[in-house]
PDB file of C-alpha atoms in Angstrom:
ATOM      1  CA  GLY G 123     -11.309 -10.430   3.611  1.00 71.00           C
ATOM      2  CA  ALA G 124      -9.808 -10.344  -0.004  1.00 91.00           C
ATOM      3  CA  VAL G 125      -6.631 -11.887  -0.056  1.00 95.00           C
ATOM      4  CA  VAL G 126      -3.958 -11.318  -2.118  1.00 97.00           C
ATOM      5  CA  SER G 127      -0.857 -13.305  -2.320  1.00 97.00           C
ATOM      6  CA  GLN G 128       2.802 -13.090  -3.875  1.00 98.00           C
ATOM      7  CA  HIS G 129       6.036 -15.535  -5.036  1.00 97.00           C
ATOM      8  CA  PRO G 130       8.198 -15.954  -3.637  1.00 98.00           C
ATOM      9  CA  SER G 131       8.555 -13.584  -0.120  1.00 97.00           C
ATOM     10  CA  ARG G 132      11.891 -13.763  -0.854  1.00 97.00           C
ATOM     11  CA  VAL G 133      14.436 -13.919  -3.288  1.00 97.00           C
ATOM     12  CA  ILE G 134      18.496 -13.479  -3.629  1.00 97.00           C
ATOM     13  CA  CYS G 135      20.296 -13.418  -7.643  1.00 96.00           C
ATOM     14  CA  LYS G 136      23.006 -13.071  -9.183  1.00 97.00           C
ATOM     15  CA  SER G 137      23.902  -9.381 -10.980  1.00 97.00           C
ATOM     16  CA  GLY G 138      22.121  -9.896 -14.615  1.00 97.00           C
ATOM     17  CA  THR G 139      19.842 -12.488 -14.012  1.00 97.00           C
ATOM     18  CA  SER G 140      16.019 -12.367 -14.507  1.00 97.00           C
ATOM     19  CA  VAL G 141      13.575 -12.856 -11.499  1.00 98.00           C
ATOM     20  CA  LYS G 142       9.582 -12.867 -12.108  1.00 98.00           C
ATOM     21  CA  ILE G 143       7.629 -12.554  -9.837  1.00 98.00           C
ATOM     22  CA  GLU G 144       3.657 -13.425  -9.283  1.00 97.00           C
ATOM     23  CA  CYS G 145       1.005 -11.211  -7.452  1.00 97.00           C
ATOM     24  CA  ARG G 146      -2.936 -13.907  -7.493  1.00 97.00           C
ATOM     25  CA  SER G 147      -5.893 -12.342  -6.104  1.00 96.00           C
ATOM     26  CA  LEU G 148      -6.870 -15.137  -4.375  1.00 96.00           C
ATOM     27  CA  ASP G 149     -10.786 -14.833  -3.743  1.00 93.00           C
ATOM     28  CA  PHE G 150     -11.692 -12.277  -5.822  1.00 94.00           C
ATOM     29  CA  GLN G 151     -11.184 -11.065  -9.670  1.00 93.00           C
ATOM     30  CA  ALA G 152      -9.446  -7.578 -10.924  1.00 92.00           C
ATOM     31  CA  THR G 153      -8.522  -5.896 -13.561  1.00 90.00           C
ATOM     32  CA  THR G 154      -6.752  -3.796 -12.065  1.00 94.00           C
ATOM     33  CA  MET G 155      -3.328  -4.662  -9.876  1.00 96.00           C
ATOM     34  CA  PHE G 156      -0.575  -2.480  -8.901  1.00 97.00           C
ATOM     35  CA  TRP G 157       2.694  -2.313  -9.220  1.00 97.00           C
ATOM     36  CA  TYR G 158       5.226  -1.275  -5.894  1.00 97.00           C
ATOM     37  CA  ARG G 159       8.676  -0.420  -4.962  1.00 96.00           C
ATOM     38  CA  GLN G 160       9.542   0.145  -0.676  1.00 95.00           C
ATOM     39  CA  PHE G 161      12.845   1.371   0.205  1.00 91.00           C
ATOM     40  CA  PRO G 162      13.408   1.563   4.429  1.00 88.00           C
ATOM     41  CA  LYS G 163      11.683   3.650   6.359  1.00 85.00           C
ATOM     42  CA  LYS G 164      10.071   4.505   3.379  1.00 88.00           C
ATOM     43  CA  SER G 165       6.751   4.238   2.068  1.00 89.00           C
ATOM     44  CA  LEU G 166       4.950   2.670  -1.082  1.00 93.00           C
ATOM     45  CA  MET G 167       6.917   3.878  -4.446  1.00 93.00           C
ATOM     46  CA  LEU G 168       3.901   3.159  -7.165  1.00 95.00           C
ATOM     47  CA  MET G 169       5.575   2.072 -10.398  1.00 96.00           C
ATOM     48  CA  ALA G 170       2.687   0.455 -12.792  1.00 96.00           C
ATOM     49  CA  THR G 171      -0.927  -0.063 -12.970  1.00 95.00           C
ATOM     50  CA  SER G 172      -0.634  -3.361 -15.054  1.00 92.00           C
ATOM     51  CA  ASN G 173      -4.351  -4.337 -16.678  1.00 90.00           C
ATOM     52  CA  GLU G 174      -6.123  -6.792 -17.396  1.00 88.00           C
ATOM     53  CA  GLY G 175      -5.430  -7.621 -21.199  1.00 85.00           C
ATOM     54  CA  SER G 176      -3.813  -4.866 -21.336  1.00 88.00           C
ATOM     55  CA  LYS G 177      -0.175  -3.388 -21.931  1.00 90.00           C
ATOM     56  CA  ALA G 178       0.878  -2.026 -17.897  1.00 93.00           C
ATOM     57  CA  THR G 179       0.702   2.028 -16.980  1.00 94.00           C
ATOM     58  CA  TYR G 180       4.534   2.710 -16.195  1.00 96.00           C
ATOM     59  CA  GLU G 181       4.711   5.698 -13.728  1.00 95.00           C
ATOM     60  CA  GLN G 182       7.846   8.163 -14.557  1.00 94.00           C
ATOM     61  CA  GLY G 183      11.601   7.174 -13.917  1.00 95.00           C
ATOM     62  CA  VAL G 184      10.543   3.249 -14.226  1.00 96.00           C
ATOM     63  CA  GLU G 185      11.943   1.103 -17.181  1.00 95.00           C
ATOM     64  CA  LYS G 186       9.088  -0.498 -18.823  1.00 93.00           C
ATOM     65  CA  ASP G 187      11.903  -2.638 -19.944  1.00 95.00           C
ATOM     66  CA  LYS G 188      13.562  -3.243 -17.448  1.00 96.00           C
ATOM     67  CA  PHE G 189      10.417  -4.115 -15.103  1.00 97.00           C
ATOM     68  CA  LEU G 190       8.029  -6.792 -17.416  1.00 96.00           C
ATOM     69  CA  ILE G 191       4.622  -6.723 -16.421  1.00 95.00           C
ATOM     70  CA  ASN G 192       2.276  -9.089 -17.239  1.00 92.00           C
ATOM     71  CA  HIS G 193      -1.096  -9.158 -16.580  1.00 91.00           C
ATOM     72  CA  ALA G 194      -2.050 -12.867 -18.320  1.00 84.00           C
ATOM     73  CA  SER G 195      -6.070 -13.239 -16.423  1.00 91.00           C
ATOM     74  CA  LEU G 196      -8.014 -11.699 -14.360  1.00 92.00           C
ATOM     75  CA  THR G 197      -6.912 -13.536 -11.113  1.00 94.00           C
ATOM     76  CA  LEU G 198      -2.780 -13.266 -11.886  1.00 95.00           C
ATOM     77  CA  SER G 199       0.213 -10.056 -12.813  1.00 95.00           C
ATOM     78  CA  THR G 200       3.719 -10.862 -12.987  1.00 96.00           C
ATOM     79  CA  LEU G 201       7.422  -8.120 -12.967  1.00 97.00           C
ATOM     80  CA  THR G 202      10.264  -9.753 -13.910  1.00 97.00           C
ATOM     81  CA  VAL G 203      13.097  -7.641 -13.310  1.00 98.00           C
ATOM     82  CA  THR G 204      14.911  -8.416 -15.982  1.00 97.00           C
ATOM     83  CA  SER G 205      18.952  -7.916 -15.834  1.00 97.00           C
ATOM     84  CA  ALA G 206      18.501  -7.577 -11.853  1.00 97.00           C
ATOM     85  CA  HIS G 207      21.727  -5.097 -10.643  1.00 96.00           C
ATOM     86  CA  PRO G 208      22.362  -4.593  -7.039  1.00 96.00           C
ATOM     87  CA  GLU G 209      20.729  -0.975  -7.142  1.00 96.00           C
ATOM     88  CA  ASP G 210      17.346  -3.101  -8.083  1.00 96.00           C
ATOM     89  CA  SER G 211      17.554  -4.096  -4.665  1.00 96.00           C
ATOM     90  CA  SER G 212      14.692  -3.926  -3.137  1.00 96.00           C
ATOM     91  CA  PHE G 213      10.763  -4.064  -0.895  1.00 97.00           C
ATOM     92  CA  TYR G 214       8.240  -5.446  -4.247  1.00 98.00           C
ATOM     93  CA  ILE G 215       4.067  -4.653  -3.280  1.00 98.00           C
ATOM     94  CA  CYS G 216       1.569  -6.309  -5.500  1.00 97.00           C
ATOM     95  CA  SER G 217      -2.325  -5.068  -5.154  1.00 97.00           C
ATOM     96  CA  ALA G 218      -5.924  -5.869  -5.978  1.00 96.00           C
ATOM     97  CA  ARG G 219      -8.415  -3.511  -7.206  1.00 95.00           C
ATOM     98  CA  ASP G 220     -12.236  -5.598  -6.634  1.00 92.00           C
ATOM     99  CA  VAL G 221     -14.969  -4.111  -7.507  1.00 90.00           C
ATOM    100  CA  LEU G 222     -15.246  -1.431  -4.629  1.00 88.00           C
ATOM    101  CA  GLU G 223     -12.043  -0.448  -5.560  1.00 89.00           C
ATOM    102  CA  THR G 224     -10.387  -0.993  -2.507  1.00 93.00           C
ATOM    103  CA  GLN G 225      -6.606  -1.949  -2.785  1.00 96.00           C
ATOM    104  CA  TYR G 226      -5.874  -5.789  -0.969  1.00 97.00           C
ATOM    105  CA  PHE G 227      -2.084  -5.756  -0.430  1.00 97.00           C
ATOM    106  CA  GLY G 228       0.295  -8.864  -0.955  1.00 98.00           C
ATOM    107  CA  PRO G 229       2.842  -9.844   1.741  1.00 98.00           C
ATOM    108  CA  GLY G 230       5.042  -8.631  -0.841  1.00 98.00           C
ATOM    109  CA  THR G 231       8.787 -10.057  -2.462  1.00 98.00           C
ATOM    110  CA  ARG G 232      11.340  -8.785  -1.444  1.00 97.00           C
ATOM    111  CA  LEU G 233      14.789  -8.719  -3.146  1.00 97.00           C
ATOM    112  CA  THR G 234      18.658  -9.127  -2.968  1.00 97.00           C
ATOM    113  CA  VAL G 235      20.659  -8.699  -6.086  1.00 97.00           C
ATOM    114  CA  LEU G 236      24.464  -9.952  -5.283  1.00 96.00           C
TER     115      LEU G 236
ATOM    116  CA  GLU N 100      -0.464  19.323  -7.159  1.00 80.00           C
ATOM    117  CA  ASP N 101      -2.427  16.848  -5.232  1.00 84.00           C
ATOM    118  CA  GLN N 102       0.056  16.288  -1.337  1.00 90.00           C
ATOM    119  CA  VAL N 103      -1.085  13.941   1.363  1.00 95.00           C
ATOM    120  CA  THR N 104       0.663  14.996   4.907  1.00 97.00           C
ATOM    121  CA  GLN N 105       1.573  12.333   7.605  1.00 97.00           C
ATOM    122  CA  SER N 106       1.129  13.202  12.012  1.00 97.00           C
ATOM    123  CA  PRO N 107       3.507  12.080  13.625  1.00 97.00           C
ATOM    124  CA  GLU N 108       5.622  10.714  12.286  1.00 97.00           C
ATOM    125  CA  ALA N 109       5.995   8.274  14.968  1.00 97.00           C
ATOM    126  CA  LEU N 110       4.585   8.161  17.979  1.00 98.00           C
ATOM    127  CA  ARG N 111       5.415   6.209  21.441  1.00 98.00           C
ATOM    128  CA  LEU N 112       2.346   5.111  23.656  1.00 97.00           C
ATOM    129  CA  GLN N 113       1.558   2.468  26.943  1.00 98.00           C
ATOM    130  CA  GLU N 114      -1.145   0.237  27.073  1.00 98.00           C
ATOM    131  CA  GLY N 115      -3.957   1.905  27.410  1.00 97.00           C
ATOM    132  CA  GLU N 116      -3.362   5.119  26.122  1.00 97.00           C
ATOM    133  CA  SER N 117      -5.770   6.275  23.753  1.00 98.00           C
ATOM    134  CA  SER N 118      -5.037   8.680  21.115  1.00 98.00           C
ATOM    135  CA  SER N 119      -5.022  10.540  17.848  1.00 98.00           C
ATOM    136  CA  LEU N 120      -3.276   9.848  13.997  1.00 98.00           C
ATOM    137  CA  ASN N 121      -4.075  12.755  11.537  1.00 98.00           C
ATOM    138  CA  CYS N 122      -3.944  12.774   7.859  1.00 98.00           C
ATOM    139  CA  SER N 123      -4.284  15.822   6.536  1.00 98.00           C
ATOM    140  CA  TYR N 124      -4.537  15.578   2.551  1.00 96.00           C
ATOM    141  CA  THR N 125      -4.995  18.918  -0.575  1.00 94.00           C
ATOM    142  CA  VAL N 126      -6.119  17.205  -3.940  1.00 90.00           C
ATOM    143  CA  SER N 127      -9.072  18.487  -6.785  1.00 86.00           C
ATOM    144  CA  GLY N 128     -10.913  16.088  -5.393  1.00 91.00           C
ATOM    145  CA  LEU N 129     -11.535  13.149  -3.291  1.00 93.00           C
ATOM    146  CA  ARG N 130     -12.776   9.519  -3.902  1.00 93.00           C
ATOM    147  CA  GLY N 131     -12.242   7.555  -1.021  1.00 95.00           C
ATOM    148  CA  LEU N 132      -9.814   8.271   1.507  1.00 97.00           C
ATOM    149  CA  PHE N 133      -8.236   4.858   3.164  1.00 97.00           C
ATOM    150  CA  TRP N 134      -6.091   3.016   6.373  1.00 98.00           C
ATOM    151  CA  TYR N 135      -3.740   0.974   5.950  1.00 98.00           C
ATOM    152  CA  ARG N 136      -1.756  -0.585   8.814  1.00 98.00           C
ATOM    153  CA  GLN N 137       1.485  -2.092   7.985  1.00 97.00           C
ATOM    154  CA  ASP N 138       3.428  -4.400   9.643  1.00 97.00           C
ATOM    155  CA  PRO N 139       7.976  -4.204   8.644  1.00 94.00           C
ATOM    156  CA  GLY N 140       8.999  -6.577   6.134  1.00 94.00           C
ATOM    157  CA  LYS N 141       4.623  -7.174   5.591  1.00 96.00           C
ATOM    158  CA  GLY N 142       2.647  -5.836   2.970  1.00 96.00           C
ATOM    159  CA  PRO N 143       0.321  -3.255   4.213  1.00 97.00           C
ATOM    160  CA  GLU N 144      -2.907  -4.717   5.891  1.00 97.00           C
ATOM    161  CA  PHE N 145      -6.575  -2.628   4.810  1.00 97.00           C
ATOM    162  CA  LEU N 146      -8.649  -1.004   7.390  1.00 97.00           C
ATOM    163  CA  PHE N 147     -11.163   1.213   6.425  1.00 96.00           C
ATOM    164  CA  THR N 148     -12.553   3.365   3.228  1.00 97.00           C
ATOM    165  CA  LEU N 149     -14.336   6.750   3.785  1.00 97.00           C
ATOM    166  CA  TYR N 150     -15.620   9.200   0.982  1.00 96.00           C
ATOM    167  CA  SER N 151     -17.162  11.777   2.865  1.00 95.00           C
ATOM    168  CA  ALA N 152     -17.126  14.270   4.996  1.00 95.00           C
ATOM    169  CA  GLY N 153     -18.941  13.619   8.105  1.00 97.00           C
ATOM    170  CA  GLU N 154     -17.836   9.607   7.739  1.00 97.00           C
ATOM    171  CA  GLU N 155     -16.506   7.576  10.301  1.00 98.00           C
ATOM    172  CA  LYS N 156     -15.776   3.905  10.319  1.00 98.00           C
ATOM    173  CA  GLU N 157     -14.797   1.701  13.228  1.00 97.00           C
ATOM    174  CA  LYS N 158     -12.624  -1.474  13.749  1.00 95.00           C
ATOM    175  CA  GLU N 159     -12.047  -3.072  17.549  1.00 96.00           C
ATOM    176  CA  ARG N 160     -10.123  -0.760  19.159  1.00 97.00           C
ATOM    177  CA  LEU N 161      -9.646   1.943  16.013  1.00 98.00           C
ATOM    178  CA  LYS N 162     -11.751   4.086  14.371  1.00 98.00           C
ATOM    179  CA  ALA N 163     -11.689   6.655  11.644  1.00 98.00           C
ATOM    180  CA  THR N 164     -13.056   9.977  10.562  1.00 98.00           C
ATOM    181  CA  LEU N 165     -13.082  12.208   7.550  1.00 98.00           C
ATOM    182  CA  THR N 166     -13.271  16.518   6.952  1.00 96.00           C
ATOM    183  CA  LYS N 167     -13.295  18.468   3.796  1.00 94.00           C
ATOM    184  CA  LYS N 168      -8.919  18.499   4.802  1.00 95.00           C
ATOM    185  CA  GLU N 169      -8.072  15.998   7.110  1.00 97.00           C
ATOM    186  CA  SER N 170      -8.645  12.322   8.139  1.00 98.00           C
ATOM    187  CA  PHE N 171      -8.412  11.325  12.145  1.00 98.00           C
ATOM    188  CA  LEU N 172      -7.225   8.074  13.145  1.00 98.00           C
ATOM    189  CA  HIS N 173      -8.178   6.525  16.922  1.00 98.00           C
ATOM    190  CA  ILE N 174      -6.342   4.366  18.683  1.00 98.00           C
ATOM    191  CA  THR N 175      -8.655   3.707  22.030  1.00 98.00           C
ATOM    192  CA  ALA N 176      -7.316   1.519  24.947  1.00 98.00           C
ATOM    193  CA  PRO N 177      -4.008   0.516  22.639  1.00 98.00           C
ATOM    194  CA  LYS N 178      -2.224  -2.514  23.211  1.00 98.00           C
ATOM    195  CA  PRO N 179       0.594  -4.430  22.525  1.00 98.00           C
ATOM    196  CA  GLU N 180      -0.613  -5.609  19.128  1.00 97.00           C
ATOM    197  CA  ASP N 181      -1.639  -2.211  17.572  1.00 98.00           C
ATOM    198  CA  SER N 182       1.789  -1.286  16.918  1.00 98.00           C
ATOM    199  CA  ALA N 183       2.570  -0.784  13.430  1.00 98.00           C
ATOM    200  CA  THR N 184       3.177   1.714  11.139  1.00 97.00           C
ATOM    201  CA  TYR N 185       0.134   3.255  10.198  1.00 98.00           C
ATOM    202  CA  LEU N 186      -0.142   4.343   6.362  1.00 97.00           C
ATOM    203  CA  CYS N 187      -3.285   7.417   4.887  1.00 97.00           C
ATOM    204  CA  ALA N 188      -3.369   7.229   1.118  1.00 96.00           C
ATOM    205  CA  VAL N 189      -6.317   9.208  -0.968  1.00 95.00           C
ATOM    206  CA  ASP N 190      -7.401   8.233  -4.958  1.00 94.00           C
ATOM    207  CA  THR N 191      -8.262  11.434  -6.262  1.00 92.00           C
ATOM    208  CA  THR N 192     -10.311  12.614  -9.503  1.00 89.00           C
ATOM    209  CA  ASP N 193      -6.399  12.951 -11.393  1.00 86.00           C
ATOM    210  CA  SER N 194      -5.517  10.028  -9.942  1.00 84.00           C
ATOM    211  CA  TRP N 195      -8.034   7.925 -10.746  1.00 76.00           C
ATOM    212  CA  GLY N 196      -7.793   4.099  -8.901  1.00 86.00           C
ATOM    213  CA  LYS N 197      -3.511   5.168  -8.269  1.00 92.00           C
ATOM    214  CA  LEU N 198      -3.473   5.760  -4.679  1.00 93.00           C
ATOM    215  CA  GLN N 199      -1.401   8.267  -3.352  1.00 93.00           C
ATOM    216  CA  PHE N 200       0.165   7.502   0.172  1.00 94.00           C
ATOM    217  CA  GLY N 201       1.371   9.867   3.322  1.00 95.00           C
ATOM    218  CA  ALA N 202       4.360   9.201   4.694  1.00 95.00           C
ATOM    219  CA  GLY N 203       3.359   7.165   7.848  1.00 96.00           C
ATOM    220  CA  THR N 204       2.588   6.814  11.840  1.00 97.00           C
ATOM    221  CA  GLN N 205       5.069   4.495  13.048  1.00 97.00           C
ATOM    222  CA  VAL N 206       3.473   4.024  17.333  1.00 98.00           C
ATOM    223  CA  VAL N 207       5.039   1.535  19.507  1.00 98.00           C
ATOM    224  CA  VAL N 208       2.579  -0.170  22.120  1.00 98.00           C
ATOM    225  CA  THR N 209       4.310  -0.576  25.092  1.00 97.00           C
ATOM    226  CA  PRO N 210       3.121  -2.709  27.745  1.00 96.00           C
TER     227      PRO N 210
END
């Protein structure tokens, strides 16, 4: 089956620093990847759609200057949380969509901002 | 406005006790309905895609069905390893590739 990886799986950072999360599709190419955020006991909330070679599309209420997304290749998208604050602490999950339009999800990244 | 509702919110089963999860949807135009399972602290794992009413798909103890208004995920003779949160999501003609998720059903299977 299709495999998507995320790195790192856990990160702890100080308030005001930036954190980069990588999402890779390991065995297929993905022109479109998605970034989600999940709060405890809640379902997934779509943050943005990342298209290879073009600017990301952000959902309403998501600050594009805080959550920088880059999709430089057909197998890699990155999410950078800039000037992180404790309220940005969350579980971030990426997905990659294959040619059949099925989204395969990464294992997630737990971000804790102190 | 598109809506996806899952029920029940939580389900506790004895090992071997079959049951069904429901995902009802109200959308403008369905392009696909997806089922995922999610274990605590992990990303969702893809299970099935259903595209049209009457379609059924099976994988081990799981069987997904689709009507024009809802989808069911049947769990036959569940085992403790089937414990997880099951998520339903829809792709619609309004969203074109962006999934809208239901709140999920948390399933616990006890030995």
